[in-house]
Short mmCIF file of C-alpha atoms in Angstrom, two decimals:
data_model
loop_
_atom_site.label_atom_id
_atom_site.label_comp_id
_atom_site.label_asym_id
_atom_site.label_seq_id
_atom_site.Cartn_x
_atom_site.Cartn_y
_atom_site.Cartn_z
CA VAL A 182 122.24 121.55 118.08
CA LYS A 183 121.88 123.71 121.19
CA ASP A 184 124.66 126.15 120.28
CA GLY A 185 123.82 126.33 116.58
CA LEU A 186 120.12 127.03 117.13
CA SER A 187 118.77 130.57 117.43
CA SER A 188 116.89 131.45 120.62
CA ASP A 189 113.54 130.86 118.92
CA GLY A 190 114.78 127.96 116.79
CA ILE A 191 112.77 124.81 116.18
CA VAL A 192 114.15 121.32 115.50
CA VAL A 193 112.06 118.76 113.59
CA LEU A 194 113.18 115.13 113.69
CA ARG A 195 111.96 111.90 112.17
CA GLU A 196 113.97 109.04 113.58
CA PRO A 197 113.79 105.22 113.56
CA ALA A 198 111.73 103.92 116.47
CA LEU A 199 111.39 100.82 118.61
CA LYS A 200 114.00 98.07 118.56
CA ILE A 201 111.46 95.44 117.54
CA ALA A 202 111.09 97.24 114.19
CA GLY A 203 114.78 96.79 113.40
CA GLY A 204 116.19 94.40 110.85
CA GLY A 205 118.24 94.20 107.68
CA HIS A 206 116.91 97.62 106.70
CA ASP A 207 118.79 99.08 109.68
CA THR A 208 122.02 97.32 108.77
CA ASP A 209 121.82 98.43 105.14
CA ASN A 210 121.09 102.04 106.13
CA ASN A 211 123.60 102.17 109.02
CA ILE A 212 120.85 102.78 111.58
CA GLN A 213 122.57 102.34 114.92
CA VAL A 214 119.79 103.44 117.30
CA ARG A 215 116.05 102.97 117.31
CA PHE A 216 114.49 105.47 119.68
CA ASN A 217 111.61 105.29 122.08
CA LYS A 218 109.93 108.40 123.48
CA ARG A 219 111.74 108.25 126.82
CA LEU A 220 115.20 108.01 125.24
CA MET A 221 114.47 110.78 122.74
CA GLU A 222 113.12 113.12 125.40
CA SER A 223 116.17 112.49 127.58
CA ILE A 224 118.59 113.23 124.74
CA LEU A 225 116.74 116.41 123.79
CA ARG A 226 116.56 117.62 127.39
CA GLU A 227 120.29 117.03 127.76
CA ALA A 228 120.84 119.10 124.61
CA GLY A 229 118.87 122.01 126.10
CA LEU A 230 115.72 121.42 124.07
CA GLU A 231 112.11 121.03 125.13
CA VAL A 232 109.68 118.78 123.29
CA LEU A 233 106.71 120.58 121.77
CA TYR A 234 105.27 117.53 120.00
CA MET A 235 106.20 113.87 119.87
CA SER A 236 104.39 110.92 118.34
CA TYR A 237 105.22 107.61 116.80
CA ILE A 238 104.35 107.45 113.11
CA ASN A 239 104.06 104.70 110.51
CA THR A 240 101.82 102.96 113.00
CA LEU A 241 99.31 101.47 110.57
CA LEU A 242 102.17 99.87 108.61
CA PHE A 243 103.98 98.75 111.77
CA LEU A 244 102.79 95.14 111.85
CA PRO A 245 103.49 94.32 108.17
CA ILE A 246 106.92 95.98 108.39
CA VAL A 247 107.91 94.15 111.59
CA VAL A 248 106.64 90.80 110.26
CA LYS A 249 108.59 91.24 107.02
CA ARG A 250 111.81 92.23 108.80
CA LYS A 251 111.58 89.37 111.31
CA LYS A 252 110.82 86.89 108.52
CA ASP A 253 113.87 88.14 106.59
CA GLN A 254 116.01 87.64 109.71
CA LEU A 255 114.59 84.16 110.33
CA LEU A 256 115.29 83.17 106.71
CA ARG A 257 118.76 84.75 106.97
CA ARG A 258 118.20 86.95 103.96
CA PRO A 259 120.98 89.44 103.18
CA ALA A 260 120.58 92.79 104.93
CA LYS A 261 119.04 95.32 102.58
CA SER A 262 116.76 98.29 102.79
CA ASP A 263 113.08 97.58 102.39
CA MET A 264 112.47 101.10 101.08
CA VAL A 265 111.53 100.24 97.52
CA GLU A 266 108.89 101.60 95.20
CA PRO A 267 105.86 99.33 95.65
CA SER A 268 103.68 98.13 92.80
CA GLY A 269 100.64 100.22 91.86
CA LEU A 270 98.20 98.41 94.15
CA GLU A 271 100.65 98.18 97.06
CA ASN A 272 101.43 101.86 96.64
CA LEU A 273 97.73 102.76 96.70
CA VAL A 274 97.14 100.72 99.87
CA CYS A 275 100.20 102.14 101.66
CA LEU A 276 99.41 105.70 100.62
CA SER A 277 95.81 105.31 101.83
CA MET A 278 97.04 104.03 105.20
CA LEU A 279 99.52 106.90 105.56
CA ARG A 280 96.80 109.44 104.70
CA LEU A 281 94.49 107.91 107.31
CA GLU A 282 97.31 108.01 109.86
CA LYS A 283 97.92 111.69 109.05
CA LYS A 284 94.27 112.41 109.88
CA LEU A 285 94.54 110.44 113.13
CA LEU A 286 97.55 112.55 114.13
CA ASP A 287 95.30 115.63 114.08
CA TYR A 288 93.44 114.16 117.07
CA THR A 289 95.84 111.93 118.95
CA ARG A 290 99.42 110.79 119.37
CA LEU A 291 100.10 107.26 118.30
CA PRO A 292 101.39 104.74 120.89
CA PHE A 293 103.89 102.90 118.66
CA GLY A 294 105.32 103.04 115.16
CA VAL A 295 108.29 102.41 112.94
CA SER A 296 109.38 106.06 113.25
CA LEU A 297 109.30 108.78 115.88
CA PHE A 298 108.34 112.32 114.85
CA VAL A 299 109.47 115.14 117.14
CA VAL A 300 109.25 118.92 117.22
CA ALA A 301 111.42 120.61 119.85
CA ARG A 302 112.75 124.06 120.62
CA LYS A 303 115.63 125.57 122.48
CA VAL A 304 114.86 126.06 126.18
CA GLN A 305 114.51 129.75 126.92
CA ASN A 306 116.76 130.91 129.79
#
């Protein structure tokens, strides 16, 4: 990234976060690493990038997602992605939660979530 990025280049990442949120979804989608803020910042710094913004996202859906994934593991269900189109009501509830979370992100950074959202730029020498 460092060498292929212009001097004023910006990198935007959305990566899987927090090991506890892992499960069959990770196996099915070949997710090998779930990041926390400290690990992500270290990797970016090593790559010559500075973090402009970092927050966990998918926080309001964190508990239901983790519970579902842990239940699937406990019941030894086959590994498969849980990214499916929800029913009308489920979709409305999830969309409402994501919209609320988007508004929260205007005022604060979230302390945990299923994903990590990062904006970084090349360090100016």
